[in-house]
XYZ file of C-alpha atoms in Angstrom:
418
model
C 138.436 -99.004 46.446
C 138.532 -101.539 44.095
C 134.580 -102.325 42.990
C 133.694 -105.057 40.911
C 129.647 -105.622 40.585
C 127.917 -108.177 38.343
C 124.370 -106.397 38.846
C 124.886 -103.057 40.351
C 125.166 -100.492 37.465
C 124.818 -96.820 36.651
C 122.326 -96.263 34.218
C 121.156 -92.969 32.382
C 118.015 -91.037 32.816
C 116.497 -92.349 29.830
C 117.650 -96.017 30.601
C 115.990 -95.786 34.131
C 113.032 -94.196 32.496
C 112.458 -96.881 30.035
C 113.102 -99.820 32.598
C 110.475 -98.679 34.870
C 107.888 -97.890 32.278
C 108.153 -101.746 30.874
C 108.161 -102.894 34.508
C 104.860 -100.809 34.877
C 103.346 -102.189 31.383
C 104.123 -105.615 32.784
C 102.056 -104.712 35.867
C 98.316 -105.028 35.899
C 97.187 -101.419 34.730
C 94.085 -100.736 37.074
C 92.985 -97.871 34.770
C 92.443 -99.977 31.772
C 92.290 -103.839 32.324
C 89.533 -105.681 33.858
C 90.731 -106.627 37.324
C 87.524 -107.621 39.383
C 89.320 -109.311 42.107
C 91.751 -107.141 43.563
C 91.099 -105.214 46.870
C 93.139 -102.271 45.565
C 93.766 -99.777 42.849
C 95.857 -97.006 41.831
C 95.854 -94.163 43.950
C 92.696 -91.728 43.989
C 92.943 -89.865 40.694
C 90.941 -87.047 42.068
C 93.885 -86.260 44.331
C 96.496 -87.865 42.544
C 96.400 -87.284 38.917
C 98.614 -89.090 36.451
C 97.891 -86.729 33.340
C 100.884 -84.437 33.847
C 103.853 -84.713 31.467
C 105.963 -83.915 34.974
C 104.724 -87.270 36.607
C 105.280 -89.588 33.430
C 108.901 -88.094 33.362
C 109.308 -89.105 37.013
C 109.339 -92.945 37.181
C 108.937 -93.400 41.021
C 106.225 -90.871 41.462
C 104.463 -92.841 38.543
C 105.053 -96.053 40.285
C 103.485 -94.579 43.611
C 100.512 -93.682 41.619
C 100.140 -96.957 39.849
C 100.294 -98.408 43.323
C 101.724 -102.054 42.944
C 101.528 -104.296 45.712
C 104.553 -106.593 46.556
C 103.024 -108.715 48.955
C 105.005 -111.958 49.388
C 108.760 -112.891 48.764
C 109.564 -112.524 45.346
C 113.088 -114.559 45.689
C 110.844 -117.526 47.108
C 108.360 -119.488 44.790
C 105.795 -117.685 42.877
C 104.087 -113.949 43.302
C 101.321 -112.183 42.632
C 101.174 -112.288 38.637
C 99.716 -108.758 38.438
C 102.640 -106.892 39.576
C 105.369 -109.147 37.949
C 107.046 -106.134 36.481
C 108.078 -104.035 39.337
C 108.287 -107.313 41.373
C 111.780 -107.957 38.971
C 112.845 -104.575 39.736
C 112.874 -105.643 43.334
C 114.595 -108.814 42.755
C 117.456 -106.674 41.097
C 117.640 -104.328 44.052
C 118.233 -107.465 46.149
C 121.004 -108.947 43.670
C 122.582 -105.634 44.039
C 122.829 -105.807 47.663
C 122.971 -109.709 48.523
C 125.433 -110.502 45.952
C 127.370 -107.516 44.895
C 127.654 -105.717 48.189
C 127.438 -108.423 50.920
C 129.019 -111.134 48.633
C 126.480 -114.107 48.795
C 126.271 -116.790 45.946
C 123.905 -116.091 43.728
C 120.537 -117.457 44.072
C 121.540 -118.588 47.815
C 119.490 -115.994 49.076
C 116.010 -114.554 49.865
C 114.889 -111.414 50.892
C 112.455 -108.269 50.486
C 112.164 -104.724 50.627
C 110.557 -104.099 54.131
C 108.589 -101.063 55.424
C 111.699 -100.274 57.238
C 114.683 -101.411 59.513
C 112.302 -102.296 62.337
C 110.471 -104.737 60.493
C 113.545 -106.094 58.978
C 115.263 -106.835 62.208
C 112.189 -108.388 63.767
C 111.631 -110.734 60.597
C 115.136 -112.183 61.600
C 114.097 -112.721 65.195
C 110.829 -114.481 63.964
C 112.371 -116.530 61.424
C 115.192 -117.827 63.895
C 112.693 -118.262 66.905
C 110.423 -120.323 64.615
C 113.413 -122.526 63.470
C 114.408 -123.381 66.806
C 110.891 -124.088 67.535
C 110.240 -126.342 64.495
C 113.542 -127.875 64.401
C 115.170 -128.237 68.009
C 111.620 -128.574 69.874
C 112.761 -125.215 71.379
C 110.506 -123.645 74.303
C 110.051 -119.889 74.265
C 111.827 -119.282 77.463
C 114.826 -121.280 76.176
C 115.675 -118.984 73.507
C 117.312 -115.704 74.106
C 118.835 -112.873 72.040
C 122.128 -111.804 72.433
C 123.112 -107.933 71.672
C 124.999 -105.004 73.020
C 123.659 -102.368 75.014
C 124.224 -99.951 71.959
C 121.609 -102.216 69.979
C 118.778 -100.344 68.330
C 115.391 -100.527 70.266
C 113.754 -102.487 67.661
C 115.339 -105.574 69.112
C 113.930 -105.065 72.654
C 110.764 -104.445 70.590
C 110.843 -107.789 68.710
C 111.752 -109.517 71.969
C 108.566 -108.130 73.320
C 106.467 -109.155 70.347
C 107.914 -112.681 70.133
C 107.959 -113.122 73.812
C 111.958 -113.748 74.006
C 114.126 -112.383 76.714
C 117.506 -110.165 75.695
C 120.657 -110.901 77.264
C 122.156 -107.483 77.099
C 126.185 -107.223 76.725
C 127.793 -104.329 78.121
C 130.525 -102.227 75.604
C 133.592 -100.419 76.396
C 133.080 -96.850 76.896
C 136.022 -95.600 74.757
C 135.599 -98.110 71.911
C 131.867 -99.425 72.062
C 132.876 -102.811 71.493
C 131.768 -105.739 73.332
C 134.700 -107.500 74.885
C 135.122 -111.415 74.089
C 135.095 -111.799 77.878
C 131.794 -109.868 78.374
C 130.064 -111.894 75.715
C 131.205 -114.928 77.425
C 129.869 -113.875 80.635
C 126.596 -112.977 79.089
C 126.357 -116.326 77.579
C 127.275 -117.751 80.869
C 124.093 -115.805 82.581
C 121.849 -117.016 79.740
C 122.707 -120.554 80.213
C 122.491 -120.240 83.880
C 118.999 -119.222 83.307
C 117.991 -122.160 81.220
C 118.724 -120.459 77.689
C 119.665 -123.199 75.203
C 119.066 -121.273 71.624
C 121.031 -118.152 70.761
C 119.862 -115.291 68.218
C 122.989 -113.190 68.176
C 122.639 -109.562 66.741
C 125.948 -107.539 65.448
C 125.480 -103.823 64.453
C 126.780 -102.200 61.735
C 126.597 -98.876 62.677
C 124.637 -98.402 65.721
C 122.242 -95.636 65.956
C 124.003 -93.369 68.583
C 127.376 -94.085 67.938
C 127.660 -95.508 64.471
C 129.817 -98.345 65.962
C 130.484 -101.385 64.228
C 130.498 -104.694 66.012
C 132.914 -107.397 65.198
C 130.831 -110.586 64.685
C 133.924 -112.621 64.641
C 134.092 -112.925 68.435
C 130.482 -113.209 68.983
C 130.434 -116.625 66.802
C 133.544 -117.467 68.234
C 132.054 -117.674 71.823
C 128.783 -119.259 70.851
C 130.677 -121.850 68.885
C 133.160 -122.643 72.063
C 129.898 -123.258 74.228
C 128.563 -125.267 71.362
C 125.245 -123.907 71.298
C 122.921 -123.576 68.524
C 122.771 -119.997 67.292
C 122.197 -117.657 64.507
C 124.013 -114.456 63.667
C 122.202 -111.407 62.092
C 123.814 -108.218 61.084
C 121.756 -105.044 61.689
C 123.364 -102.712 59.177
C 120.286 -100.513 59.022
C 122.509 -97.453 59.399
C 125.717 -98.585 58.089
C 125.122 -100.644 55.387
C 125.397 -98.273 52.586
C 128.359 -96.500 54.341
C 130.610 -99.019 56.045
C 131.304 -101.583 53.062
C 132.549 -98.565 51.237
C 134.474 -96.583 53.440
C 136.432 -99.670 54.989
C 138.223 -101.541 52.217
C 139.008 -104.434 54.550
C 135.233 -105.148 55.407
C 134.676 -108.549 56.263
C 131.112 -108.573 57.409
C 129.755 -110.167 54.521
C 127.998 -113.684 54.004
C 131.249 -114.812 53.219
C 131.588 -115.402 56.928
C 129.396 -118.353 56.999
C 128.354 -117.685 60.683
C 126.243 -114.796 59.040
C 122.653 -115.930 58.686
C 120.937 -112.822 57.768
C 121.187 -108.768 57.535
C 119.126 -105.544 57.415
C 119.789 -102.335 55.601
C 117.622 -99.115 55.686
C 117.552 -97.395 52.314
C 115.493 -94.526 53.945
C 118.989 -93.555 55.612
C 121.787 -93.135 53.854
C 120.254 -94.048 50.350
C 117.843 -91.202 51.047
C 114.895 -93.272 49.813
C 111.144 -92.511 51.058
C 110.377 -93.804 54.591
C 109.886 -96.618 55.277
C 112.231 -98.541 53.094
C 114.199 -101.270 54.746
C 115.804 -104.068 53.314
C 116.131 -107.591 54.503
C 118.202 -110.485 53.278
C 118.844 -113.952 54.571
C 120.383 -117.404 53.474
C 118.026 -119.610 51.587
C 116.484 -122.312 53.787
C 115.334 -119.839 56.284
C 112.484 -117.812 54.865
C 110.216 -120.545 55.148
C 109.993 -120.698 58.992
C 107.643 -117.851 58.785
C 105.272 -119.017 55.663
C 101.768 -118.082 56.493
C 99.857 -120.892 55.147
C 96.459 -119.206 56.033
C 97.402 -116.668 53.128
C 95.851 -119.153 50.489
C 94.306 -116.302 48.385
C 97.872 -114.914 48.008
C 99.751 -116.461 45.103
C 102.879 -117.869 46.301
C 101.477 -117.349 50.102
C 103.081 -115.057 52.338
C 106.379 -114.902 54.145
C 106.584 -111.393 55.546
C 105.499 -109.777 58.782
C 103.730 -106.623 56.835
C 102.061 -108.518 54.308
C 101.096 -106.072 51.903
C 103.682 -103.286 50.665
C 104.368 -100.613 48.289
C 106.164 -101.773 45.216
C 106.975 -98.002 44.673
C 109.590 -98.383 47.435
C 111.293 -101.141 45.564
C 111.388 -98.897 42.477
C 112.705 -95.864 44.357
C 115.558 -97.849 45.848
C 116.554 -99.447 42.213
C 116.361 -95.890 40.804
C 118.739 -94.387 43.383
C 121.018 -97.207 43.093
C 121.129 -97.109 38.988
C 121.374 -93.630 39.101
C 124.847 -93.718 41.073
C 126.020 -96.690 40.424
C 128.873 -98.209 42.843
C 131.607 -95.963 41.969
C 129.867 -92.650 42.288
C 128.402 -93.893 45.443
C 131.726 -94.838 46.697
C 132.632 -91.118 45.749
C 129.572 -89.910 47.573
C 130.613 -91.859 50.988
C 134.377 -90.570 50.383
C 133.169 -86.823 50.403
C 130.808 -87.548 53.928
C 134.128 -89.362 55.255
C 136.352 -86.350 54.553
C 133.830 -84.016 56.030
C 133.879 -86.236 59.031
C 137.178 -86.032 59.479
C 137.411 -82.386 59.337
C 134.822 -82.256 62.085
C 136.613 -84.469 64.258
C 139.924 -82.495 63.725
C 138.371 -79.390 64.694
C 136.899 -81.203 67.857
C 140.437 -82.236 68.771
C 141.719 -79.108 68.700
C 139.057 -77.621 70.958
C 139.692 -80.665 73.256
C 136.195 -81.487 72.786
C 135.394 -85.327 74.029
C 133.681 -87.462 71.489
C 133.067 -91.016 70.029
C 133.666 -91.734 66.496
C 133.999 -95.129 64.563
C 136.963 -94.540 62.429
C 134.902 -95.181 59.186
C 131.984 -94.227 59.687
C 130.127 -90.643 59.166
C 128.628 -90.394 62.873
C 130.449 -88.172 65.597
C 128.847 -88.473 69.193
C 130.020 -85.898 71.510
C 129.976 -86.086 75.348
C 126.673 -83.935 76.371
C 128.743 -82.175 79.321
C 130.934 -80.286 76.587
C 128.026 -79.197 74.424
C 125.581 -76.326 76.214
C 122.029 -77.062 75.333
C 121.299 -73.983 73.537
C 123.899 -74.819 71.003
C 122.719 -78.490 70.641
C 119.369 -77.035 70.321
C 119.955 -74.665 67.918
C 121.880 -77.209 65.375
C 119.496 -79.957 66.348
C 121.919 -82.570 67.639
C 120.054 -85.512 68.711
C 120.606 -86.614 72.309
C 121.189 -89.922 73.683
C 118.065 -89.466 75.920
C 115.639 -86.499 76.177
C 115.899 -86.684 80.057
C 118.255 -85.077 82.485
C 120.579 -88.015 82.507
C 121.629 -87.306 78.720
C 125.339 -88.001 78.087
C 125.708 -87.669 74.577
C 124.821 -85.596 71.300
C 125.028 -87.093 68.214
C 126.013 -85.416 64.819
C 125.410 -87.415 61.572
C 127.005 -86.213 58.513
C 124.263 -86.675 56.001
C 124.464 -85.335 52.281
C 122.790 -82.067 53.378
C 125.340 -81.061 56.249
C 127.714 -79.031 54.612
C 131.361 -77.860 55.653
C 129.622 -74.180 56.010
C 126.948 -75.749 58.530
C 129.947 -77.471 60.598
C 132.122 -74.153 60.557
C 129.142 -72.445 62.054
C 128.650 -75.030 64.502
C 132.535 -74.966 65.539
C 132.806 -71.131 65.669
C 129.861 -71.191 68.322
C 131.445 -73.798 70.312
C 134.890 -71.829 70.336
C 132.886 -69.046 71.572
C 131.303 -71.036 74.328
C 134.987 -72.210 75.258
C 136.254 -68.651 75.449
C 133.189 -67.586 77.683
C 133.532 -70.685 79.995
C 137.285 -70.714 79.961
């Protein structure tokens, strides 16, 4: 894979530590400076002591104790001056993601490190809902979310919060794709129900199947109907996998139909929970400006308001520890383990679904005894009696030895049941 990055670089431990220490030095220091107006402080020193050498050598933990508040959106206007040092690290992370990984033009995006992918997805829905209301005079019952049946539950949750309807598009059982004809039928249903404005969701790695929606047919259908729409990419799971495993990946901001995307750092990137990333094109974030937050420098444009700057530092540290080449190597190893597992399942004739470039394998529940599923902590599609699938996610902690043990038990089950 040819990896050419402008901002994403691998740094040495010394470089990382020096950079984070400089950022903290540029922040307000609650232990030394006179800061009478902030309703916040460093973490309680009786519980979280910062005197140990160990903590001083661990930049992320040191940042958690310093407790910077990254309220606001640091790509948009001004921000709280007291935390300018770690805010700059957050901006660096966003450049690595938006410019290097998802190919948006420099200074043509806004975004922030959110408390998880659910909020990041709701943030997108909130922005586009408000845009349709403000710029088109849309009524709530004229706006609809268009997404596949495999879409993450944060979308119906957001629909409920924002009082929007969700038009669910069925997927093909064997490919988990939305057929263009089904997208068209869903749009026709929505139009017949009085909908005029569409928020379309394309998944880059669905939660249960790891399936990737092609955004091109979604946009093509909506363009044919000549309806106003916005297209959001939910890459909460696949955002740090798919761009590295599929060399022909076209799901980037080079596609002019794509307006925003979400990635979770607390999944593949193994950052602390909850750490999501939201990025959108310039000119959109202001639709959720909370003007009443007048005491916040730069005002607030996020759903959560106050949020930990330490999460941004954690993402920055992970990305600069690996660099893009080492991250590609890591994803390649996980992909090889996934290929190995699929080969074993093929030999046992166990039915499963796997998106070719992803590291999730989803097995038909009838082929896996509950005892084995329980022993290996396979995740069911449903915890009820109607469960049809079990999921295996090839994360960093899943070694070939674990997979061999699972396959051995499945072989033994096949002998007994056969």
